[in-house]
Amino acid sequence: MADIVFYKDLGLDFTPHPVSGDVRPIVDDLAIKRSIINLITTSRGRKPFYPEYGCTINNFLFANPDVFTKNNIKDSVYEALTSYESRIDVIEILPTFSDDGIYLQIKYRIKNTNIISSITTTVKRTA
């Protein structure tokens, strides 16, 4: 019996399948993780015809690393995820400041499978 695939997205690396030559899709948890990273790293106003899409975390890259900034980061990431990633329920967002940017740990539950998963990423400064 084949495994049930709940979520399928297009892989952005466009790796071809060795036999068919078609672009390989990414499925389930990996699809959601890539979607979360794309959402967090996209600044608001950068997606054509969809100006509200994205996250405002870049606004905090050079801010003072205090409790208020951490709470603002949590709010920004939570708002983006709840607005544009309907496949998950956010459980916890833990931002940590590092020398080169903001380190994020996001814990979430996948709605259709009730699997709890997490992702860690760093939003880096470019200047």
CSV table of C-alpha atoms in Angstrom, one decimal:
chain,number,residue,atom,x,y,z
A,1,MET,CA,0.0,0.0,0.0
A,2,ALA,CA,1.3,3.4,-0.9
A,3,ASP,CA,2.0,6.1,1.7
A,4,ILE,CA,-0.5,8.9,1.8
A,5,VAL,CA,0.9,12.3,0.8
A,6,PHE,CA,-0.9,15.2,2.4
A,7,TYR,CA,1.1,18.1,1.0
A,8,LYS,CA,3.1,18.5,-2.2
A,9,ASP,CA,5.0,21.6,-3.4
A,10,LEU,CA,7.3,22.3,-6.3
A,11,GLY,CA,10.9,21.9,-5.4
A,12,LEU,CA,12.7,25.2,-6.1
A,13,ASP,CA,16.0,23.6,-6.9
A,14,PHE,CA,14.3,22.1,-10.0
A,15,THR,CA,16.2,18.7,-9.6
A,16,PRO,CA,15.0,16.4,-12.4
A,17,HIS,CA,13.8,12.9,-11.8
A,18,PRO,CA,16.5,10.5,-13.1
A,19,VAL,CA,14.1,8.4,-15.2
A,20,SER,CA,11.2,10.7,-16.2
A,21,GLY,CA,13.1,14.0,-16.3
A,22,ASP,CA,10.2,15.8,-14.5
A,23,VAL,CA,10.8,18.2,-11.7
A,24,ARG,CA,10.8,16.4,-8.4
A,25,PRO,CA,8.1,17.6,-6.0
A,26,ILE,CA,8.8,17.9,-2.3
A,27,VAL,CA,6.2,16.5,0.1
A,28,ASP,CA,4.7,16.7,3.5
A,29,ASP,CA,7.0,18.1,6.3
A,30,LEU,CA,9.8,19.1,3.9
A,31,ALA,CA,7.3,21.1,1.8
A,32,ILE,CA,6.0,22.9,4.9
A,33,LYS,CA,9.5,23.6,6.2
A,34,ARG,CA,10.5,25.2,2.8
A,35,SER,CA,7.3,27.2,2.8
A,36,ILE,CA,8.0,28.5,6.3
A,37,ILE,CA,11.6,29.5,5.4
A,38,ASN,CA,10.4,31.2,2.2
A,39,LEU,CA,7.7,33.1,4.1
A,40,ILE,CA,10.1,34.3,6.9
A,41,THR,CA,12.8,35.4,4.5
A,42,THR,CA,10.5,37.3,2.2
A,43,SER,CA,10.2,40.9,3.2
A,44,ARG,CA,6.7,42.4,2.9
A,45,GLY,CA,6.2,44.2,-0.4
A,46,ARG,CA,8.7,42.0,-2.2
A,47,LYS,CA,6.2,39.7,-3.8
A,48,PRO,CA,4.6,41.2,-7.0
A,49,PHE,CA,0.8,41.7,-6.8
A,50,TYR,CA,0.8,40.4,-3.2
A,51,PRO,CA,2.2,43.2,-1.1
A,52,GLU,CA,1.1,41.9,2.3
A,53,TYR,CA,2.8,38.5,1.9
A,54,GLY,CA,6.0,38.0,3.9
A,55,CYS,CA,7.4,38.8,7.3
A,56,THR,CA,8.8,42.0,8.8
A,57,ILE,CA,11.6,40.3,10.7
A,58,ASN,CA,14.2,42.2,8.6
A,59,ASN,CA,13.1,45.4,10.4
A,60,PHE,CA,14.6,44.0,13.6
A,61,LEU,CA,18.0,42.8,12.3
A,62,PHE,CA,19.8,46.0,13.6
A,63,ALA,CA,17.5,46.6,16.6
A,64,ASN,CA,18.6,46.5,20.2
A,65,PRO,CA,18.6,42.9,21.4
A,66,ASP,CA,16.2,43.3,24.3
A,67,VAL,CA,12.9,41.7,25.5
A,68,PHE,CA,10.8,44.2,23.6
A,69,THR,CA,12.5,43.4,20.3
A,70,LYS,CA,12.2,39.6,20.9
A,71,ASN,CA,8.4,40.0,21.5
A,72,ASN,CA,8.1,42.1,18.3
A,73,ILE,CA,9.9,39.4,16.4
A,74,LYS,CA,7.7,36.7,17.8
A,75,ASP,CA,4.6,38.8,16.9
A,76,SER,CA,5.9,39.4,13.4
A,77,VAL,CA,6.7,35.7,12.7
A,78,TYR,CA,3.4,34.5,14.3
A,79,GLU,CA,1.4,36.9,12.2
A,80,ALA,CA,3.1,35.9,9.0
A,81,LEU,CA,2.7,32.1,9.7
A,82,THR,CA,-0.9,32.3,10.8
A,83,SER,CA,-1.8,34.5,7.9
A,84,TYR,CA,-0.1,32.6,5.1
A,85,GLU,CA,0.7,29.1,6.2
A,86,SER,CA,-2.7,27.5,6.8
A,87,ARG,CA,-1.3,23.9,7.0
A,88,ILE,CA,0.2,24.4,10.5
A,89,ASP,CA,-0.7,25.6,14.1
A,90,VAL,CA,2.2,27.5,15.6
A,91,ILE,CA,3.2,26.2,19.1
A,92,GLU,CA,6.3,28.2,19.9
A,93,ILE,CA,8.6,30.8,18.4
A,94,LEU,CA,12.0,31.3,20.1
A,95,PRO,CA,14.2,34.1,18.6
A,96,THR,CA,17.8,34.5,19.7
A,97,PHE,CA,20.2,37.2,18.7
A,98,SER,CA,23.5,36.3,17.2
A,99,ASP,CA,26.4,38.3,15.8
A,100,ASP,CA,25.3,37.9,12.2
A,101,GLY,CA,21.5,38.0,12.6
A,102,ILE,CA,18.5,36.5,14.3
A,103,TYR,CA,18.4,32.7,15.1
A,104,LEU,CA,14.8,31.4,15.0
A,105,GLN,CA,13.4,28.1,16.4
A,106,ILE,CA,9.8,27.5,15.4
A,107,LYS,CA,7.8,24.6,16.8
A,108,TYR,CA,4.5,23.8,15.0
A,109,ARG,CA,1.8,21.1,14.6
A,110,ILE,CA,0.9,19.9,11.1
A,111,LYS,CA,-2.9,20.1,11.0
A,112,ASN,CA,-3.8,17.1,8.9
A,113,THR,CA,-1.4,14.7,10.6
A,114,ASN,CA,-1.2,16.2,14.1
A,115,ILE,CA,2.6,15.7,13.9
A,116,ILE,CA,4.6,18.1,15.9
A,117,SER,CA,7.7,19.4,14.1
A,118,SER,CA,10.2,22.2,14.4
A,119,ILE,CA,12.5,24.2,12.2
A,120,THR,CA,15.5,26.3,12.9
A,121,THR,CA,16.8,29.0,10.7
A,122,THR,CA,18.9,32.2,10.8
A,123,VAL,CA,17.9,35.5,9.2
A,124,LYS,CA,21.2,37.1,8.5
A,125,ARG,CA,22.3,40.7,8.1
A,126,THR,CA,23.6,41.6,4.6
A,127,ALA,CA,25.5,44.7,5.6
